[in-house]
Every structure is written in C-alpha cells, then in structure tokens.
Short mmCIF file of C-alpha atoms in Angstrom, two decimals:
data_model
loop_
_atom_site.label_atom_id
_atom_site.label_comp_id
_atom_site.label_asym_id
_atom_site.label_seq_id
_atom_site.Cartn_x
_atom_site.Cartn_y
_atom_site.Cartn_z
CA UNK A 1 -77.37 -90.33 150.29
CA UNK A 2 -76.42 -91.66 146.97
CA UNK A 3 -78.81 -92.55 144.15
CA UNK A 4 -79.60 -96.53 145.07
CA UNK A 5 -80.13 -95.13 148.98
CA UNK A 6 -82.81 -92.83 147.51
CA UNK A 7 -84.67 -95.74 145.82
CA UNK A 8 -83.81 -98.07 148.01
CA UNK A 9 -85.25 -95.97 151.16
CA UNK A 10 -87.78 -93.94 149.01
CA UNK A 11 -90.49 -95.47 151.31
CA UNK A 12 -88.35 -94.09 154.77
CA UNK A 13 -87.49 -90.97 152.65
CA UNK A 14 -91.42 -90.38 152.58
CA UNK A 15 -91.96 -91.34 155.97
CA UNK A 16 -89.84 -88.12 156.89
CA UNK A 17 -91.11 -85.64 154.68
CA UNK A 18 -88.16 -86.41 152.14
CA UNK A 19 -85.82 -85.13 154.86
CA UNK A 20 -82.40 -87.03 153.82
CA UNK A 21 -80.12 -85.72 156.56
CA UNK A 22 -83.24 -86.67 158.99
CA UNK A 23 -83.23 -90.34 158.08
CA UNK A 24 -79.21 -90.71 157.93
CA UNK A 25 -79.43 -88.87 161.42
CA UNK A 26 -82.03 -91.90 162.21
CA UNK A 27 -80.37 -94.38 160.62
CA UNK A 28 -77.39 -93.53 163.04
CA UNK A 29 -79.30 -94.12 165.62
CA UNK A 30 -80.68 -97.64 164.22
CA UNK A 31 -76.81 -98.40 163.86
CA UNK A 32 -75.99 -98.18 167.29
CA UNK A 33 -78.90 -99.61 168.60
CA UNK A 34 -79.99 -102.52 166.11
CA UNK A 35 -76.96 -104.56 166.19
CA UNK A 36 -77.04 -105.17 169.98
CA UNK A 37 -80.80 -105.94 170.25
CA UNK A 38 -80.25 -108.48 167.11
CA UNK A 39 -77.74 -109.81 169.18
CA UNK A 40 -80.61 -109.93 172.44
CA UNK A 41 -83.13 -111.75 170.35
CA UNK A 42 -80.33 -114.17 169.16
CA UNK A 43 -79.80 -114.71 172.85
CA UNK A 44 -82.99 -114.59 174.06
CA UNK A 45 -83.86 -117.61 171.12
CA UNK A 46 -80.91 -119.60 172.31
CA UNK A 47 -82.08 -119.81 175.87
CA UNK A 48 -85.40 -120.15 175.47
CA UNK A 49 -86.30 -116.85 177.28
CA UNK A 50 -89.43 -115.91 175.35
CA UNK A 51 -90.82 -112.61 177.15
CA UNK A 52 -87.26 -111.25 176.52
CA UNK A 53 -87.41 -112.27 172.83
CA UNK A 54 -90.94 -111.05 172.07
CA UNK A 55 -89.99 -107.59 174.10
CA UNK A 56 -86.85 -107.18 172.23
CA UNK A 57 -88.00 -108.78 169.15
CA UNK A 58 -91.07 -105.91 169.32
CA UNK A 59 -88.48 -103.14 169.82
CA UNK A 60 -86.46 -104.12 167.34
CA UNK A 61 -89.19 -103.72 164.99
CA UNK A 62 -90.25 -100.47 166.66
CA UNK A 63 -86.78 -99.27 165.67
CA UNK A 64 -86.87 -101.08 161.86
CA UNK A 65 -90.18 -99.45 160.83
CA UNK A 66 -88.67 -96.44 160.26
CA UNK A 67 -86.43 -97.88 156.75
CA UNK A 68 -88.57 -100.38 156.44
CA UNK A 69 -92.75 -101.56 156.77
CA UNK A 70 -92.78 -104.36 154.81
CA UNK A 71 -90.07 -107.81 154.53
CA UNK A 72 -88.12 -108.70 156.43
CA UNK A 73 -89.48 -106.04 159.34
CA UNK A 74 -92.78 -107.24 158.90
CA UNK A 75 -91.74 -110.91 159.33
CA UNK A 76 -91.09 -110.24 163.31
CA UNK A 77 -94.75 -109.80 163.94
CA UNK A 78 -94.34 -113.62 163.50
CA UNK A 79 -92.07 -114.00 165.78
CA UNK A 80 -93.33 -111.70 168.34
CA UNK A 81 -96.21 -113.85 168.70
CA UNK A 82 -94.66 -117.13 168.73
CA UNK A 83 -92.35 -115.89 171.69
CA UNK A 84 -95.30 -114.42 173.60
CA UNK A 85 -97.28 -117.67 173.19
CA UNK A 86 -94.15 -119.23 174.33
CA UNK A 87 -94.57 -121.46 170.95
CA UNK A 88 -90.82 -122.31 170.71
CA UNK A 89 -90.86 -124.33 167.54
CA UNK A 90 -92.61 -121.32 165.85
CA UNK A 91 -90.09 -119.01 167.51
CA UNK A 92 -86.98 -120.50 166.37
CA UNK A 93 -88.34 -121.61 163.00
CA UNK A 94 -89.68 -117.65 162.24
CA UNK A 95 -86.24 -116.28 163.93
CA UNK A 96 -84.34 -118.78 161.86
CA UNK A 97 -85.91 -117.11 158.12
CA UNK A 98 -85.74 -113.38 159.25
CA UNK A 99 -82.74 -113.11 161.16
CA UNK A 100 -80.16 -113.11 158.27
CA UNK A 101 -82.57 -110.62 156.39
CA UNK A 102 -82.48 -108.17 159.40
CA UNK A 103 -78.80 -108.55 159.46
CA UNK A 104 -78.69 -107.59 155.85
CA UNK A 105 -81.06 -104.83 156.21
CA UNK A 106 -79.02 -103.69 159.32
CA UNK A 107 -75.99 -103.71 157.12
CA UNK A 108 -77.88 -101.20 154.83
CA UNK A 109 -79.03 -98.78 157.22
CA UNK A 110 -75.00 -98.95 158.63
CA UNK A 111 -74.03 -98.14 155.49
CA UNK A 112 -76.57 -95.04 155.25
CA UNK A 113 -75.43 -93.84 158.16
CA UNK A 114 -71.97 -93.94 157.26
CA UNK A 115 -72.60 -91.70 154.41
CA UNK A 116 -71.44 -94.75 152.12
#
C-alpha cells in the first residue's frame, strides 16, 4: 500500500485492525467480485427487474462496506429501497448518480489490489 492508499483507506485500514496485507487480500476479492455485480445491477436497471436489483444492489454494498461506509456506498441504501418498492423512477434516477462513483471507487480498490 502506498502513502495516498493509507489515507485514502485509513477508515478500511481501521476496520481491520490496521492489517494492510488483510485489506489488499480483501480488496482482491472486491476486484473479482464487484465488477460483475455492477454489471448485474446495470442489468437488472435496464430491464426493469427490481428484486434482482435491490438483491444485488444490497450485496454489492455488503461487499463495498468494507473500503468504504460512507459516499458513494452509502448512496445504494437509496437505491435498494427504490428497487424493493418497485419505485422505478427512484431506481433509475438513484442508480443513475451512484453508479459512476461505484465504478470509480471500484477502480480504486482494483488498483489496491494490484499493489499499484
């Protein structure tokens, strides 16, 4: 972990003890697994399947937490509800303003886990 990691992540870094190699070892696993469940909500928001987006969206958060409690993770709670409540207009309108931050903060974590 380099120096803007540690600040960036100091938040995750105290949500494992300070353990470094434990959050890059986490963040590898956020790698493989967040880019194909952004890709399910994105899905799930284009056809209108709303249990799939709130259960996904949910998880996806589930795995986020970890690196990060407040924006943009926070902003799928949101989301989550709007797709439960099968409010689509909400839905699309919350997925619309935190998707490109979860992509960004998606990017980050990649890059932790890379060792970058």
């Amino acid at each position: 972990m380099n120096e803007a990691q540690r600040k960036r992540f100091a938040a995750a870094l105290q949500r494992v003890a300070g353990d470094e190699d434990m959050l890059v070892m986490l963040a590898s696993i956020a790698a493989e697994d967040g880019p194909p469940m952004l890709k399910q909500v994105q899905q799930s928001v284009d056809t209108g399947n709303w249990s799939e987006a709130a259960r996904t969206g949910h998880a996806l958060k589930g795995l986020l937490s970890t690196f990060e409690t407040g924006p943009p993770v926070d902003q799928l709670q949101p989301f989550i509800d709007a797709a439960r409540s099968e409010d689509a207009a909400a839905a699309q309108h919350t997925h619309a303003s935190v998707g490109p931050k979860l992509e960004q903060l998606m990017v980050e974590i990649e890059t932790l886990a890379r060792g970058e």
